[in-house]
Short mmCIF file of C-alpha atoms and ligand atoms in Angstrom, two decimals:
data_model
loop_
_atom_site.label_atom_id
_atom_site.label_comp_id
_atom_site.label_asym_id
_atom_site.label_seq_id
_atom_site.Cartn_x
_atom_site.Cartn_y
_atom_site.Cartn_z
CA MET G 1 0.00 0.00 0.00
CA LYS G 2 1.60 3.22 -1.07
CA THR G 3 1.60 6.13 1.25
CA PRO G 4 0.24 9.32 -0.16
CA LYS G 5 3.26 11.20 0.99
CA PHE G 6 2.47 14.40 -0.80
CA LEU G 7 -0.30 15.01 1.69
CA LEU G 8 1.72 16.78 4.29
CA PRO G 9 0.78 19.48 6.69
CA VAL G 10 2.53 22.78 6.06
CA ALA G 11 4.61 22.36 9.18
CA THR G 12 6.56 19.56 7.50
CA ALA G 13 7.12 21.39 4.26
CA GLY G 14 10.80 20.42 4.30
CA VAL G 15 9.90 16.76 4.05
CA LEU G 16 7.34 17.58 1.38
CA ALA G 17 10.03 18.89 -0.93
CA LEU G 18 12.00 15.66 -0.61
CA THR G 19 9.15 13.23 -1.13
CA LEU G 20 7.74 15.18 -4.03
CA SER G 21 10.93 15.30 -6.01
CA ALA G 22 10.27 11.71 -7.01
CA CYS G 23 6.92 12.40 -8.60
CA GLY G 24 7.61 14.98 -11.22
CA GLY G 25 6.14 17.93 -9.37
CA GLY G 26 2.55 16.91 -9.84
CA GLY G 27 2.40 16.00 -13.48
CA GLY G 28 1.88 19.55 -14.58
CA GLY G 29 4.52 19.51 -17.24
CA GLY G 30 4.77 23.22 -16.67
CA THR G 31 7.59 25.62 -16.27
CA THR G 32 10.04 24.95 -13.51
CA ALA G 33 11.64 27.76 -11.59
CA GLY G 34 14.28 29.45 -13.67
CA GLY G 35 13.17 28.28 -17.09
CA GLY G 36 10.76 29.02 -19.95
CA ASP G 37 7.96 31.46 -19.23
CA ALA G 38 9.37 32.29 -15.81
CA GLU G 39 12.36 33.89 -17.59
CA GLN G 40 10.23 36.23 -19.67
CA GLY G 41 8.88 39.68 -18.92
CA LEU G 42 10.92 40.23 -15.77
CA ASP G 43 11.73 43.83 -16.67
CA GLY G 44 8.40 44.48 -18.33
CA ARG G 45 6.47 47.53 -17.22
CA GLY G 46 3.03 48.64 -18.31
CA PRO G 47 -0.66 48.11 -17.60
CA ILE G 48 -1.61 44.94 -15.75
CA THR G 49 -4.77 43.16 -14.64
CA TYR G 50 -5.46 42.00 -11.10
CA VAL G 51 -7.82 39.02 -10.76
CA GLN G 52 -9.66 38.28 -7.53
CA GLY G 53 -12.95 36.89 -6.26
CA LYS G 54 -15.83 39.22 -5.47
CA ASP G 55 -14.65 42.13 -3.36
CA ASN G 56 -17.24 41.71 -0.61
CA SER G 57 -15.30 44.06 1.63
CA ASN G 58 -14.96 46.91 -0.89
CA VAL G 59 -11.24 47.28 -0.42
CA VAL G 60 -9.83 46.46 -3.84
CA ARG G 61 -11.09 49.39 -5.90
CA PRO G 62 -9.87 52.13 -3.52
CA VAL G 63 -6.42 50.53 -3.37
CA ILE G 64 -6.24 50.22 -7.15
CA GLU G 65 -7.40 53.83 -7.60
CA LYS G 66 -4.61 54.99 -5.33
CA TRP G 67 -2.06 52.91 -7.24
CA ASN G 68 -3.33 54.14 -10.59
CA ALA G 69 -3.11 57.79 -9.56
CA ALA G 70 0.57 57.27 -8.76
CA HIS G 71 1.36 55.02 -11.76
CA PRO G 72 -0.38 56.45 -14.85
CA ASN G 73 1.70 54.30 -17.23
CA GLU G 74 1.34 51.11 -15.23
CA THR G 75 -2.35 51.12 -14.39
CA VAL G 76 -4.07 48.15 -12.83
CA THR G 77 -7.45 46.91 -14.08
CA PHE G 78 -9.56 44.88 -11.67
CA LYS G 79 -11.06 41.65 -13.02
CA GLU G 80 -13.58 40.62 -10.39
CA GLN G 81 -14.61 36.98 -10.22
CA THR G 82 -17.65 35.52 -8.43
CA ASP G 83 -17.79 35.16 -4.63
CA GLN G 84 -17.52 31.36 -4.81
CA ALA G 85 -14.13 29.80 -4.10
CA ASP G 86 -14.50 26.84 -6.51
CA GLN G 87 -15.55 29.06 -9.42
CA GLN G 88 -12.61 31.38 -8.77
CA HIS G 89 -10.29 28.37 -8.85
CA ASP G 90 -11.72 27.03 -12.11
CA ASP G 91 -11.54 30.43 -13.79
CA LEU G 92 -7.85 30.72 -12.88
CA VAL G 93 -7.12 27.18 -14.11
CA GLN G 94 -8.78 27.89 -17.47
CA ASN G 95 -6.86 31.10 -17.97
CA PHE G 96 -3.54 29.59 -16.95
CA GLN G 97 -4.14 26.68 -19.31
CA ALA G 98 -4.82 29.18 -22.09
CA LYS G 99 -1.59 31.00 -21.07
CA ASN G 100 -3.57 34.21 -20.79
CA ALA G 101 -0.99 37.00 -20.52
CA ASN G 102 -3.71 39.32 -19.23
CA TYR G 103 -4.15 37.53 -15.92
CA ASP G 104 -1.01 39.26 -14.62
CA VAL G 105 -1.57 39.19 -10.87
CA VAL G 106 -4.00 36.72 -9.36
CA SER G 107 -5.38 36.12 -5.90
CA VAL G 108 -4.53 32.58 -4.78
CA ASP G 109 -6.44 30.85 -1.99
CA VAL G 110 -4.01 29.20 0.46
CA VAL G 111 -5.10 25.78 -0.77
CA TRP G 112 -4.25 26.41 -4.41
CA THR G 113 -0.58 27.34 -4.02
CA ALA G 114 0.76 23.79 -4.33
CA GLU G 115 -1.37 22.92 -7.36
CA PHE G 116 -0.62 26.13 -9.29
CA ALA G 117 3.09 26.13 -8.40
CA ALA G 118 3.50 22.48 -9.40
CA LYS G 119 1.88 23.24 -12.74
CA GLY G 120 4.44 25.98 -13.32
CA TRP G 121 1.85 28.77 -13.49
CA LEU G 122 3.17 31.00 -10.71
CA GLN G 123 6.29 33.14 -11.01
CA PRO G 124 8.75 32.14 -8.26
CA LEU G 125 9.29 35.20 -6.09
CA LYS G 126 13.05 35.00 -5.92
CA ASP G 127 16.13 36.68 -7.44
CA LYS G 128 14.86 39.68 -9.40
CA MET G 129 11.34 38.96 -8.22
CA ALA G 130 12.27 38.52 -4.53
CA LEU G 131 10.08 39.97 -1.78
CA ASP G 132 10.70 40.42 1.93
CA THR G 133 8.19 38.42 3.96
CA SER G 134 10.00 38.55 7.31
CA ALA G 135 7.37 40.77 8.96
CA MET G 136 4.50 38.45 8.00
CA LEU G 137 2.73 35.79 10.06
CA LYS G 138 4.57 32.53 9.52
CA PRO G 139 1.58 30.34 8.56
CA THR G 140 0.67 32.82 5.81
CA VAL G 141 4.17 32.69 4.32
CA GLU G 142 4.23 28.88 4.51
CA ALA G 143 0.89 28.77 2.74
CA ALA G 144 2.27 30.93 -0.08
CA SER G 145 5.33 28.69 -0.50
CA TYR G 146 5.83 25.36 -2.16
CA LYS G 147 8.86 23.11 -1.91
CA GLY G 148 10.72 25.86 -0.10
CA THR G 149 10.13 28.57 -2.73
CA LEU G 150 7.84 31.56 -2.30
CA TYR G 151 5.27 31.65 -5.13
CA ALA G 152 2.95 34.36 -3.90
CA VAL G 153 2.89 37.10 -1.32
CA PRO G 154 0.43 36.73 1.57
CA LYS G 155 -2.27 39.35 1.20
CA ASP G 156 -5.03 38.58 3.70
CA SER G 157 -5.24 35.82 6.24
CA ASP G 158 -8.38 34.14 7.56
CA GLY G 159 -9.35 32.36 10.75
CA GLY G 160 -12.80 31.09 11.67
CA ILE G 161 -14.78 33.09 14.21
CA LEU G 162 -17.93 32.31 16.17
CA TYR G 163 -20.29 35.25 15.74
CA TYR G 164 -23.10 35.32 18.27
CA ARG G 165 -25.97 37.45 19.51
CA LYS G 166 -24.81 39.22 22.64
CA ASP G 167 -28.37 40.28 23.46
CA LEU G 168 -29.54 36.67 23.66
CA VAL G 169 -26.37 34.92 24.86
CA PRO G 170 -24.54 36.90 27.56
CA THR G 171 -21.42 34.70 27.49
CA ALA G 172 -20.20 32.89 24.39
CA PRO G 173 -20.10 29.09 24.62
CA LYS G 174 -16.60 27.62 24.84
CA THR G 175 -17.52 24.10 23.80
CA TRP G 176 -19.73 22.60 21.11
CA ASP G 177 -21.94 20.90 23.72
CA GLU G 178 -22.42 24.18 25.56
CA MET G 179 -23.40 25.83 22.29
CA MET G 180 -25.89 23.06 21.46
CA GLY G 181 -27.30 23.45 24.99
CA MET G 182 -28.04 27.09 24.20
CA CYS G 183 -30.12 26.23 21.14
CA SER G 184 -33.28 26.36 23.29
CA ILE G 185 -32.70 30.14 23.37
CA ALA G 186 -32.90 30.16 19.58
CA THR G 187 -36.12 28.14 19.66
CA GLU G 188 -37.67 30.52 22.21
CA ASN G 189 -36.82 33.41 19.91
CA ASN G 190 -38.04 31.62 16.84
CA ILE G 191 -34.70 31.78 15.04
CA GLY G 192 -32.17 29.21 13.83
CA CYS G 193 -29.43 28.15 16.25
CA PHE G 194 -26.14 27.70 14.38
CA ALA G 195 -24.77 27.55 10.86
CA GLY G 196 -21.46 27.62 9.08
CA GLN G 197 -20.96 26.74 5.39
CA TYR G 198 -22.41 23.38 4.29
CA ALA G 199 -23.08 23.73 0.57
CA LYS G 200 -20.96 21.30 -1.47
CA TYR G 201 -17.90 23.46 -2.17
CA GLU G 202 -14.59 24.47 -0.57
CA GLY G 203 -16.34 26.01 2.43
CA LEU G 204 -17.67 22.58 3.41
CA THR G 205 -14.13 21.22 3.43
CA VAL G 206 -13.19 24.10 5.74
CA ASN G 207 -16.10 23.37 8.09
CA THR G 208 -15.61 19.59 8.04
CA ALA G 209 -11.91 19.91 8.83
CA GLU G 210 -12.74 22.33 11.63
CA ALA G 211 -15.31 19.94 13.11
CA ILE G 212 -12.79 17.07 12.98
CA ASN G 213 -9.86 19.10 14.34
CA SER G 214 -12.01 20.52 17.11
CA THR G 215 -12.73 17.07 18.57
CA GLY G 216 -9.05 16.10 18.54
CA GLY G 217 -9.09 14.38 15.15
CA SER G 218 -7.19 15.30 12.01
CA VAL G 219 -7.62 14.84 8.28
CA LEU G 220 -3.98 13.78 7.98
CA ASP G 221 -1.68 12.23 10.55
CA LYS G 222 1.81 13.50 11.33
CA ASP G 223 3.26 11.62 8.37
CA GLY G 224 0.80 13.18 5.97
CA LYS G 225 -1.35 10.05 5.64
CA PRO G 226 -5.16 10.27 5.67
CA ASN G 227 -6.35 9.64 9.20
CA LEU G 228 -10.11 9.62 9.05
CA ASN G 229 -11.08 6.26 10.50
CA THR G 230 -10.64 7.41 14.09
CA PRO G 231 -13.09 7.93 16.97
CA GLU G 232 -12.03 11.61 17.15
CA ALA G 233 -12.79 12.27 13.49
CA LYS G 234 -16.09 10.45 13.95
CA ALA G 235 -17.03 12.63 16.93
CA GLY G 236 -16.31 15.75 14.88
CA LEU G 237 -18.36 14.86 11.81
CA GLU G 238 -21.09 13.46 14.05
CA ASN G 239 -21.47 16.86 15.71
CA LEU G 240 -22.45 18.39 12.37
CA VAL G 241 -24.63 15.45 11.35
CA LYS G 242 -26.59 15.40 14.63
CA ALA G 243 -27.03 19.17 14.68
CA TYR G 244 -28.44 19.10 11.17
CA ALA G 245 -30.71 16.13 11.92
CA ASP G 246 -32.19 17.71 15.05
CA GLY G 247 -32.61 21.13 13.48
CA ASN G 248 -29.98 22.98 15.53
CA ILE G 249 -28.43 23.68 12.14
CA PRO G 250 -31.45 24.91 10.18
CA LYS G 251 -32.39 23.01 7.02
CA GLU G 252 -31.39 25.86 4.70
CA GLY G 253 -27.87 25.64 6.18
CA ILE G 254 -27.10 22.90 3.65
CA THR G 255 -27.22 25.58 0.92
CA PHE G 256 -25.04 28.11 2.74
CA GLN G 257 -21.79 29.50 1.42
CA GLU G 258 -20.21 32.43 3.29
CA GLU G 259 -22.52 35.09 1.92
CA GLN G 260 -25.82 33.28 2.52
CA GLY G 261 -24.83 32.56 6.13
CA ARG G 262 -23.72 36.14 6.70
CA GLN G 263 -27.02 37.38 5.31
CA ALA G 264 -29.06 35.07 7.54
CA PHE G 265 -27.07 36.15 10.60
CA GLN G 266 -27.32 39.83 9.74
CA ASP G 267 -31.06 39.44 9.18
CA GLY G 268 -31.33 38.23 12.76
CA LYS G 269 -32.18 34.65 11.76
CA LEU G 270 -29.34 32.87 13.56
CA LEU G 271 -28.12 32.82 17.16
CA PHE G 272 -24.61 31.60 16.28
CA HIS G 273 -22.72 31.76 13.02
CA ARG G 274 -19.32 30.46 11.93
CA ASN G 275 -17.67 32.71 9.38
CA TRP G 276 -14.47 34.67 8.59
CA PRO G 277 -13.45 38.11 9.95
CA TYR G 278 -14.76 40.01 6.90
CA VAL G 279 -18.27 39.62 8.32
CA TYR G 280 -17.53 41.96 11.23
CA ASN G 281 -17.27 45.12 9.14
CA LEU G 282 -20.37 44.40 7.05
CA ALA G 283 -22.45 43.31 10.06
CA VAL G 284 -21.75 46.57 11.91
CA THR G 285 -21.92 48.97 8.96
CA GLU G 286 -24.55 47.72 6.50
CA GLY G 287 -27.77 49.67 6.88
CA SER G 288 -29.90 46.55 6.74
CA SER G 289 -27.97 44.69 9.44
CA LYS G 290 -30.12 43.81 12.45
CA VAL G 291 -27.17 42.76 14.60
CA LYS G 292 -25.12 45.99 14.58
CA ASP G 293 -25.35 46.61 18.29
CA VAL G 294 -25.55 43.04 19.50
CA LEU G 295 -22.67 41.41 17.67
CA GLY G 296 -20.48 39.11 19.74
CA MET G 297 -17.28 37.44 18.49
CA ALA G 298 -15.50 34.49 20.06
CA ALA G 299 -13.22 31.55 19.32
CA LEU G 300 -14.82 28.55 17.64
CA PRO G 301 -16.09 26.02 20.20
CA GLY G 302 -14.25 22.71 20.75
CA THR G 303 -14.60 19.70 23.04
CA ASP G 304 -13.17 20.95 26.34
CA GLY G 305 -12.40 24.52 25.32
CA PRO G 306 -11.83 26.47 22.12
CA GLY G 307 -11.84 24.49 18.88
CA ALA G 308 -9.36 24.63 16.02
CA SER G 309 -9.95 26.89 13.06
CA THR G 310 -9.02 25.90 9.54
CA LEU G 311 -6.40 28.26 8.12
CA GLY G 312 -7.83 30.37 5.33
CA GLY G 313 -6.61 33.35 3.40
CA HIS G 314 -5.25 34.51 0.09
CA SER G 315 -1.95 35.47 -1.45
CA ALA G 316 -1.20 37.45 -4.59
CA ALA G 317 0.85 35.75 -7.29
CA VAL G 318 2.33 36.84 -10.60
CA SER G 319 1.43 34.69 -13.57
CA VAL G 320 4.44 33.29 -15.45
CA TYR G 321 2.65 34.43 -18.62
CA SER G 322 2.54 38.11 -17.59
CA LYS G 323 4.52 40.45 -19.82
CA ASN G 324 4.85 43.17 -17.18
CA LYS G 325 6.36 41.41 -14.21
CA ALA G 326 8.33 44.40 -12.90
CA THR G 327 5.07 46.31 -12.54
CA ALA G 328 3.37 43.24 -11.08
CA LEU G 329 6.07 42.91 -8.43
CA ASP G 330 5.73 46.55 -7.42
CA PHE G 331 1.97 46.06 -7.15
CA LEU G 332 2.50 43.04 -4.89
CA LYS G 333 4.68 45.20 -2.65
CA PHE G 334 2.04 47.94 -2.68
CA ILE G 335 -0.75 45.69 -1.43
CA THR G 336 1.36 44.42 1.42
CA THR G 337 2.62 47.73 2.81
CA GLU G 338 1.63 48.54 6.36
CA GLU G 339 -0.62 51.28 5.02
CA THR G 340 -2.57 49.01 2.66
CA GLN G 341 -2.79 46.24 5.23
CA LYS G 342 -4.18 48.70 7.79
CA PHE G 343 -6.69 49.86 5.23
CA TYR G 344 -7.81 46.26 4.56
CA ALA G 345 -8.25 45.79 8.30
CA THR G 346 -10.10 49.01 9.08
CA GLN G 347 -12.18 49.19 5.91
CA GLY G 348 -12.93 45.50 5.39
CA SER G 349 -12.03 43.84 8.73
CA LEU G 350 -9.75 41.51 6.79
CA ALA G 351 -7.09 39.72 8.81
CA PRO G 352 -3.72 41.41 8.21
CA VAL G 353 -0.68 39.36 7.24
CA LEU G 354 1.75 41.73 9.00
CA SER G 355 2.31 40.36 12.47
CA ALA G 356 2.90 43.74 14.17
CA LEU G 357 -0.53 45.07 13.23
CA TYR G 358 -2.17 42.66 15.67
CA ASP G 359 -0.46 44.53 18.50
CA ASP G 360 -0.91 48.01 17.03
CA GLN G 361 -2.75 49.91 19.77
CA GLU G 362 -4.62 52.21 17.42
CA LEU G 363 -5.84 49.28 15.35
CA VAL G 364 -6.73 47.13 18.34
CA ALA G 365 -8.77 50.03 19.73
CA LYS G 366 -10.82 50.01 16.52
CA LEU G 367 -10.90 46.23 16.10
CA PRO G 368 -10.84 44.77 19.63
CA TYR G 369 -11.02 41.18 18.38
CA LEU G 370 -7.55 41.36 16.73
CA PRO G 371 -5.61 39.59 19.52
CA VAL G 372 -8.13 36.70 19.51
CA LEU G 373 -7.89 36.52 15.75
CA LYS G 374 -4.09 36.40 15.84
CA THR G 375 -4.18 33.42 18.20
CA SER G 376 -6.79 31.76 16.01
CA ILE G 377 -4.60 32.16 12.91
CA GLU G 378 -1.39 31.10 14.63
CA ASN G 379 -3.09 27.92 15.85
CA ALA G 380 -5.16 27.32 12.74
CA VAL G 381 -4.79 23.98 11.01
CA PRO G 382 -3.85 24.09 7.32
CA ARG G 383 -5.80 21.96 4.89
CA PRO G 384 -3.75 19.23 3.14
CA VAL G 385 -0.90 20.64 1.06
CA THR G 386 -0.78 18.86 -2.27
CA PRO G 387 -0.80 19.54 -6.02
CA PHE G 388 -3.76 17.13 -6.10
CA TYR G 389 -5.82 19.22 -3.75
CA PRO G 390 -8.88 19.32 -6.05
CA ALA G 391 -9.33 15.55 -5.65
CA VAL G 392 -8.73 15.73 -1.89
CA THR G 393 -11.24 18.50 -1.27
CA LYS G 394 -13.79 16.72 -3.46
CA ALA G 395 -13.45 13.59 -1.31
CA ILE G 396 -14.05 15.63 1.84
CA GLN G 397 -16.93 17.70 0.50
CA GLU G 398 -18.88 14.90 -1.14
CA ASN G 399 -18.72 12.56 1.82
CA ALA G 400 -19.39 15.21 4.46
CA TYR G 401 -22.33 16.47 2.42
CA ALA G 402 -23.84 12.98 2.12
CA ALA G 403 -23.39 12.39 5.85
CA ILE G 404 -24.96 15.70 6.87
CA LYS G 405 -27.93 15.05 4.60
CA GLY G 406 -28.31 11.61 6.18
CA GLU G 407 -27.58 9.77 2.95
CA LYS G 408 -24.51 8.00 4.37
CA THR G 409 -23.58 6.96 7.89
CA VAL G 410 -20.75 8.88 9.50
CA ASP G 411 -18.61 5.72 9.50
CA ALA G 412 -19.18 5.12 5.78
CA ALA G 413 -18.58 8.76 4.93
CA LEU G 414 -15.27 8.81 6.79
CA SER G 415 -14.07 5.52 5.39
CA ASP G 416 -14.99 6.62 1.83
CA MET G 417 -13.22 9.93 2.44
CA GLN G 418 -10.15 8.00 3.55
CA LYS G 419 -10.23 5.74 0.48
CA SER G 420 -10.75 8.59 -1.97
CA ILE G 421 -7.92 10.63 -0.51
CA GLU G 422 -5.68 7.57 -0.67
CA SER G 423 -6.56 6.97 -4.29
CA ALA G 424 -5.98 10.64 -5.12
CA SER G 425 -2.35 9.75 -4.49
CA ALA G 426 -2.32 6.46 -6.40
CA GLY G 427 0.45 6.25 -8.96
CA GLN G 428 2.48 9.00 -7.37
C1 GLC N 1 -12.26 32.01 2.52
C2 GLC N 1 -10.87 31.55 2.93
C3 GLC N 1 -10.35 30.51 1.97
C4 GLC N 1 -11.36 29.37 1.85
C5 GLC N 1 -12.71 29.90 1.41
C6 GLC N 1 -13.75 28.79 1.40
O1 GLC N 1 -12.20 32.76 1.37
O2 GLC N 1 -9.99 32.62 3.02
O3 GLC N 1 -9.10 30.02 2.38
O4 GLC N 1 -10.90 28.38 0.97
O5 GLC N 1 -13.13 30.91 2.31
O6 GLC N 1 -14.97 29.25 0.95
#
């Protein structure tokens, strides 16, 4: 039985480089660092396009306007994708496959770095293209690297947060059981109790991994092997399955991505909601928000205390097919300055990648949850790091979805997840 050794947590990235060297870098057949397309356009300057998913937080346009005012010959055009992670991924893949020179700088979800780098689509950020990442949170830099090379610059981080209604729940629950015990309050108020993201897409992988990690389980063991047939993993997935079956997660939760859940919570239809930090700004500023003055934020609940968030976030990468890489590099530097990062945090409540900002008194005064968020990110668990991530996430999503809907037992779902992740590595 071959071990799917490419499935290694970020923390063991050194080992990853070694074990992967035997398998051709993921079968991409793309450009390796230092050759082909990666050699072209390094001194190129001129207009570029920046590609990112829907700018829910309204931070991208102001930053681009500022850049454009200062760089009239190197303007940036914003290509905005949908707000759905899987669609963003597929759009990038199609454009990379077509060698689209107009996708100069792209936003890369932390889970896509390995796949895109192995395919040779991302410009290695070294030599002429080098960037200083020493002031950034370590997990964000690791998530932007592959086989020891930086392929993107961390742009915004993400850690899961439990949003709750302070008016109805005076003290946030620390454990899952405590939270479920409080669902009677939701019933009394005729609202739903809890929801995260359970539609069949990347967000469900995030939520499933969080459920499993929060009961002491893990998707992968220390050696990077799938580890799903364990009592701890079972307890985690079972929490979601039971909550959905008994209505503590409302039925419509199975259709929720980030935005639908945020909307339901802001409309006052949920007592507890798992989402990312971007929700804070919208929930306190949007005119229609019913939770402006009653918004509580806490760590995700676990078994005996706080649970474990899944590490999220995005980095910005330069396409190897870009013709204006010198401009692209300057733009990468621009979006990671302290000033831009502060703007992202104050305007969009995005999680900064610069470590010092979490202790910046002025910022903490405006965003009091920053210290909690920093701890959440530093302790967050990365999703499997592999060029074959699409197959891995599919195995997690499809089986978790079937289990939550009651179409598969938890045992069968976990054992199928295990098998599918193992076979995603077959032949490597
Ligand atoms: C957020 C996270 C990202 C995750 C996605 C799932 O955008 O930053 O890492 O994959 O949500 O929907």
